[in-house]
Coordinates of C-alpha atoms and ligand atoms in Angstrom, one line a residue:
M1 CA -43.8 23.7 3.1
A2 CA -46.9 21.7 2.2
D3 CA -45.3 20.3 -1.0
G4 CA -42.2 19.3 0.8
S5 CA -39.9 21.8 -0.9
I6 CA -37.2 23.4 1.1
T7 CA -37.4 27.1 1.8
D8 CA -34.5 29.5 1.5
A9 CA -34.7 30.1 5.3
E10 CA -34.3 26.3 5.8
F11 CA -31.3 26.1 3.5
E12 CA -29.8 29.1 5.4
Q13 CA -30.4 27.5 8.8
A14 CA -28.9 24.2 7.4
G15 CA -25.8 26.0 5.9
L16 CA -26.6 24.3 2.6
R17 CA -27.2 25.3 -1.0
L18 CA -28.6 23.1 -3.7
A19 CA -28.3 23.5 -7.5
V20 CA -29.9 21.1 -9.9
D21 CA -28.8 21.3 -13.5
G22 CA -30.5 18.6 -15.5
P23 CA -29.0 15.2 -14.4
V24 CA -26.5 16.8 -12.0
A25 CA -27.3 18.0 -8.5
T26 CA -24.7 19.9 -6.5
I27 CA -25.0 20.2 -2.8
T28 CA -22.8 22.9 -1.3
L29 CA -21.9 23.1 2.4
A30 CA -22.1 26.8 2.6
R31 CA -20.9 28.0 6.0
P32 CA -17.2 28.6 5.3
E33 CA -16.8 31.0 8.2
R34 CA -17.4 28.0 10.5
R35 CA -15.5 25.6 8.2
N36 CA -18.9 24.2 7.2
A37 CA -19.7 22.9 10.6
L38 CA -22.7 20.6 10.6
T39 CA -25.9 20.9 12.7
F40 CA -29.1 18.9 13.2
S41 CA -30.7 21.1 10.5
T42 CA -27.9 20.3 8.1
W43 CA -28.5 16.5 8.5
R44 CA -32.3 16.8 8.4
T45 CA -32.2 19.1 5.3
L46 CA -29.8 16.7 3.6
A47 CA -32.4 14.0 4.2
R48 CA -35.1 16.2 2.6
I49 CA -32.9 16.9 -0.4
G50 CA -32.7 13.2 -0.9
D51 CA -36.5 12.8 -0.5
T52 CA -37.3 15.6 -3.0
L53 CA -34.5 15.1 -5.6
P54 CA -35.9 15.1 -9.1
G55 CA -36.1 11.6 -10.5
D56 CA -33.9 12.4 -13.5
V57 CA -30.8 13.4 -11.4
R58 CA -28.0 10.9 -12.1
V59 CA -25.0 12.4 -10.3
V60 CA -24.9 14.2 -7.0
V61 CA -21.8 16.2 -6.1
V62 CA -21.3 17.2 -2.5
R63 CA -18.8 20.0 -2.0
G64 CA -17.7 22.5 0.6
E65 CA -17.2 26.2 0.2
G66 CA -14.0 27.8 1.5
P67 CA -10.8 26.2 2.8
A68 CA -12.4 23.1 4.4
F69 CA -14.9 20.5 3.2
S70 CA -16.3 20.3 6.7
A71 CA -15.1 20.6 10.3
G72 CA -17.8 18.1 11.5
I73 CA -20.4 18.7 14.1
D74 CA -20.8 22.3 15.2
L75 CA -19.0 22.1 18.5
R76 CA -21.3 24.8 20.0
L77 CA -23.9 22.1 20.2
F78 CA -21.8 20.6 23.0
T79 CA -22.0 23.9 25.0
A80 CA -24.8 25.3 27.1
E81 CA -25.1 28.3 24.7
G82 CA -25.8 25.9 21.8
V83 CA -26.6 27.0 18.2
P84 CA -29.4 29.4 17.5
G85 CA -32.4 27.6 16.1
E86 CA -31.1 24.1 16.9
D87 CA -32.1 21.6 19.4
A88 CA -29.8 21.1 22.4
L89 CA -27.6 18.1 22.3
G90 CA -28.5 15.9 25.2
P91 CA -29.4 12.3 25.8
R92 CA -31.0 11.0 22.5
D93 CA -32.8 7.9 21.4
E94 CA -32.1 5.8 18.3
D95 CA -35.0 7.3 16.3
F96 CA -33.4 10.7 16.7
I97 CA -30.1 9.5 15.4
H98 CA -31.8 7.6 12.6
G99 CA -33.3 10.9 11.4
L100 CA -29.9 12.4 11.1
Q101 CA -28.4 9.3 9.4
A102 CA -31.1 9.7 6.7
G103 CA -29.2 12.7 5.6
Y104 CA -26.3 10.5 4.5
L105 CA -27.8 7.1 3.6
W106 CA -29.6 8.2 0.5
L107 CA -26.3 9.1 -1.2
R108 CA -25.8 5.4 -1.8
R109 CA -29.1 4.7 -3.6
P110 CA -28.5 2.9 -7.0
E111 CA -30.2 5.5 -9.1
I112 CA -27.4 8.1 -8.5
V113 CA -23.7 8.2 -8.3
S114 CA -22.6 10.5 -5.5
I115 CA -19.2 12.3 -5.5
A116 CA -17.6 14.1 -2.6
A117 CA -15.3 16.9 -3.7
V118 CA -13.1 17.3 -0.7
Q119 CA -10.5 20.0 0.1
G120 CA -8.9 20.9 3.4
H121 CA -10.3 19.4 6.6
A122 CA -13.0 16.7 6.5
I123 CA -13.4 15.9 10.2
G124 CA -15.9 13.7 12.1
G125 CA -19.3 14.2 10.5
G126 CA -17.5 15.8 7.6
F127 CA -15.3 12.8 7.0
Q128 CA -18.5 10.6 7.3
L129 CA -20.2 12.7 4.7
A130 CA -17.4 12.1 2.3
L131 CA -17.5 8.4 3.1
A132 CA -21.3 8.4 2.5
C133 CA -20.7 9.2 -1.1
D134 CA -19.8 6.6 -3.7
L135 CA -16.6 8.3 -4.8
R136 CA -14.2 10.9 -3.3
V137 CA -12.1 13.3 -5.3
A138 CA -9.7 15.0 -3.0
A139 CA -7.5 18.1 -3.3
D140 CA -3.9 17.6 -2.3
D141 CA -4.4 19.6 0.9
V142 CA -7.1 17.1 2.1
K143 CA -7.1 16.2 5.8
F144 CA -9.4 13.4 6.9
A145 CA -9.8 12.8 10.6
M146 CA -12.4 10.7 12.6
K147 CA -12.6 12.8 15.8
E148 CA -15.7 11.3 17.4
P149 CA -14.1 9.0 19.9
A150 CA -11.9 11.9 21.1
L151 CA -15.2 13.6 22.0
G152 CA -16.5 10.4 23.8
I153 CA -18.8 9.3 21.1
V154 CA -18.8 6.8 18.2
P155 CA -19.0 7.8 14.5
D156 CA -22.8 7.4 14.1
L157 CA -23.7 8.9 10.7
S158 CA -23.2 5.6 8.8
G159 CA -19.5 6.2 8.3
T160 CA -18.1 3.1 10.1
K161 CA -19.3 0.7 7.3
P162 CA -17.7 2.5 4.3
L163 CA -14.6 3.2 6.4
V164 CA -14.2 -0.5 7.2
D165 CA -15.1 -1.5 3.7
I166 CA -12.4 0.7 2.3
V167 CA -9.5 0.4 4.8
G168 CA -10.3 -2.8 6.8
V169 CA -11.0 -3.2 10.5
P170 CA -7.5 -2.8 11.9
R171 CA -6.8 0.5 10.0
A172 CA -10.3 1.8 10.8
L173 CA -9.8 1.0 14.5
E174 CA -6.5 2.8 14.4
L175 CA -7.9 5.9 12.6
C176 CA -10.9 6.2 14.9
L177 CA -9.1 5.6 18.2
T178 CA -6.2 7.9 17.5
A179 CA -8.3 10.5 15.7
R180 CA -5.2 11.2 13.7
T181 CA -5.2 13.1 10.4
V182 CA -4.8 11.3 7.1
H183 CA -3.2 13.5 4.4
A184 CA -3.6 13.2 0.7
E185 CA -0.8 10.8 -0.1
E186 CA -2.0 8.3 2.5
A187 CA -5.7 8.9 1.6
A188 CA -4.9 7.9 -2.0
R189 CA -2.9 4.8 -0.8
L190 CA -5.7 3.7 1.5
G191 CA -8.4 4.2 -1.1
L192 CA -10.1 7.0 0.8
A193 CA -9.9 9.0 -2.3
E194 CA -10.2 7.7 -5.8
L195 CA -8.4 10.7 -7.2
V196 CA -6.1 13.3 -5.6
V197 CA -5.5 16.4 -7.6
P198 CA -3.9 19.9 -7.0
A199 CA -6.3 22.0 -5.0
A200 CA -6.8 24.5 -7.9
E201 CA -7.9 21.6 -10.1
L202 CA -10.5 20.0 -7.9
G203 CA -13.6 21.5 -9.6
K204 CA -12.3 20.6 -13.1
A205 CA -11.5 17.0 -11.9
V206 CA -15.0 16.6 -10.6
D207 CA -16.5 18.0 -13.7
D208 CA -14.5 15.5 -15.8
L209 CA -15.6 12.6 -13.6
V210 CA -19.3 13.8 -13.9
A211 CA -19.0 14.0 -17.6
A212 CA -17.5 10.5 -17.8
I213 CA -20.4 9.1 -15.7
L214 CA -23.0 10.8 -17.7
A215 CA -21.6 9.4 -20.9
V216 CA -22.7 5.9 -19.7
R217 CA -26.3 4.9 -20.6
P218 CA -28.5 5.7 -17.5
S219 CA -29.8 2.1 -17.0
T220 CA -26.3 0.7 -17.5
A221 CA -24.8 3.0 -14.9
V222 CA -27.5 2.0 -12.4
A223 CA -27.0 -1.7 -13.1
V224 CA -23.2 -1.4 -12.7
K225 CA -23.5 0.4 -9.3
R226 CA -26.1 -2.1 -8.1
L227 CA -23.9 -5.1 -9.2
L228 CA -20.7 -3.8 -7.7
R229 CA -22.4 -2.7 -4.4
E230 CA -23.8 -6.2 -3.9
A231 CA -20.5 -8.0 -4.8
P232 CA -18.9 -7.9 -1.3
G233 CA -21.8 -9.7 0.2
N234 CA -22.0 -12.3 -2.5
T235 CA -20.2 -15.6 -3.2
L236 CA -18.6 -15.9 -6.6
E237 CA -21.5 -18.0 -7.9
Q238 CA -24.1 -15.5 -6.5
Q239 CA -22.2 -12.6 -8.1
A240 CA -22.0 -14.4 -11.4
A241 CA -25.8 -15.0 -11.2
A242 CA -26.2 -11.2 -10.5
E243 CA -24.2 -10.4 -13.5
R244 CA -26.4 -12.6 -15.7
R245 CA -29.5 -11.0 -14.3
E246 CA -28.4 -7.5 -15.0
Q247 CA -27.0 -8.4 -18.4
V248 CA -30.1 -10.1 -19.7
V249 CA -32.1 -6.9 -19.0
L250 CA -29.5 -4.6 -20.6
L251 CA -29.1 -6.8 -23.7
R252 CA -32.9 -6.8 -24.1
E253 CA -33.0 -3.0 -23.9
L254 CA -30.1 -2.6 -26.4
S255 CA -31.8 -4.8 -28.9
E256 CA -35.1 -2.9 -28.7
P257 CA -35.6 -0.4 -31.5
S258 CA -35.0 3.1 -30.1
Ligands
CAA301 N1 -17.9 23.9 15.1 C1 -18.1 25.2 15.3 N2 -17.3 26.1 14.8 C2 -16.2 25.7 14.2 C3 -15.9 24.4 14.0 C4 -16.8 23.4 14.5 N3 -16.6 22.1 14.3 N4 -14.7 24.3 13.3 C5 -14.3 25.5 13.1 N5 -15.2 26.4 13.6 C6 -15.1 27.9 13.6 C7 -14.0 28.3 14.6 O1 -14.5 28.4 15.9 C8 -13.7 29.7 14.0 O2 -14.7 30.6 14.4 P1 -14.2 32.1 14.8 O3 -13.7 32.7 13.5 O4 -15.5 32.7 15.2 O5 -13.2 32.0 15.8 C9 -13.9 29.5 12.5 O6 -14.7 28.3 12.3 C10 -12.6 29.2 11.7 O7 -11.9 28.1 12.4 P2 -10.4 28.1 12.7 O8 -9.9 29.5 12.9 O9 -10.1 27.1 13.7 O10 -9.9 27.6 11.2 P3 -8.6 26.8 10.8 O11 -8.7 26.7 9.3 O12 -7.4 27.3 11.4 O13 -8.9 25.3 11.4 C11 -10.1 23.3 11.8 C12 -9.9 24.5 10.9 C13 -8.8 22.4 11.9 C14 -11.2 22.5 11.2 C15 -10.4 23.7 13.3 O14 -11.4 24.8 13.2 C16 -10.9 22.6 14.1 O15 -10.2 21.8 14.7 N6 -12.3 22.6 14.3 C17 -12.9 21.6 15.2 C18 -13.0 20.2 14.5 C19 -13.7 19.2 15.3 O16 -13.2 18.7 16.3 N7 -15.0 18.8 14.9 C20 -15.8 17.8 15.6 C21 -15.6 16.5 14.9 S1 -16.5 15.2 15.6 C22 -18.0 15.1 14.8 O17 -18.2 15.7 13.8 C23 -19.1 14.3 15.5 C24 -20.3 14.1 14.7 O18 -20.5 14.3 13.6 C25 -21.5 13.5 15.4

């Protein structure tokens, strides 16, 4: 559409729904009959959601409908039959992949906190989508698996960086090359989920987390995320300087008459 808004037909093709309720946007992977398998339309539409998100949204929840968060790429894309309405998967250049990665990368922008609510399988591109979010709340039936190498490809939806940041290089290598499944207890131990709750309580746990985040002043929450995200790349002195920079601004704001 001329104004950049996403049509119902485009959401349908992408297998997505979007609900914006004040400061909270909820993106639902909505193709449960295919375990929320992902297509090029899904990734491109996710990118457009990021581009058109109202500026006052502070929290983005990504959830999956049905028994699985997402079974990853729609495997029909690897077949001659393909997926109706989708490009064929063939040799591709880096610009093409960059366009798909855009669907995930915006979930890390400082202005929002993104939360993946993950139940059941989160495989390949589904696992990477959960990793793209700032936080993961998992149901106790969660099953993470990085299947890409088993299909002859690398994880290329920006998932390798958060995976390594969370579990370290040796564990990431082991998880990717074996494509094995990480269940809830191990996911919590490795830090792949901040919270693991009984499956029936997933929605409530996410709601509580959203409420806690929204209770923090907006500019404070943005500053905290920016500060913590830059910490791994900083020396202690650089990080101390970053803390001072953020704090001076917040203290000035707090002392201004409201
Ligand atoms: N693509 C297309 N269809 C899929 C799908 C997928 N990734 N995963 C599940 N489906 C379909 C099944 O074909 C089945 O369809 P029918 O009812 O028409 O037969 C339906 O969803 C339900 O699936 P199951 O009966 O298998 O459901 P289950 O709950 O018993 O098992 C599952 C769920 C473990 C996720 C299993 O379906 C599975 O292993 N799926 C494939 C997972 C996979 O290998 N994904 C690729 C990851 S790599 C990747 O994602 C690369 C990338 O991003 C670039």
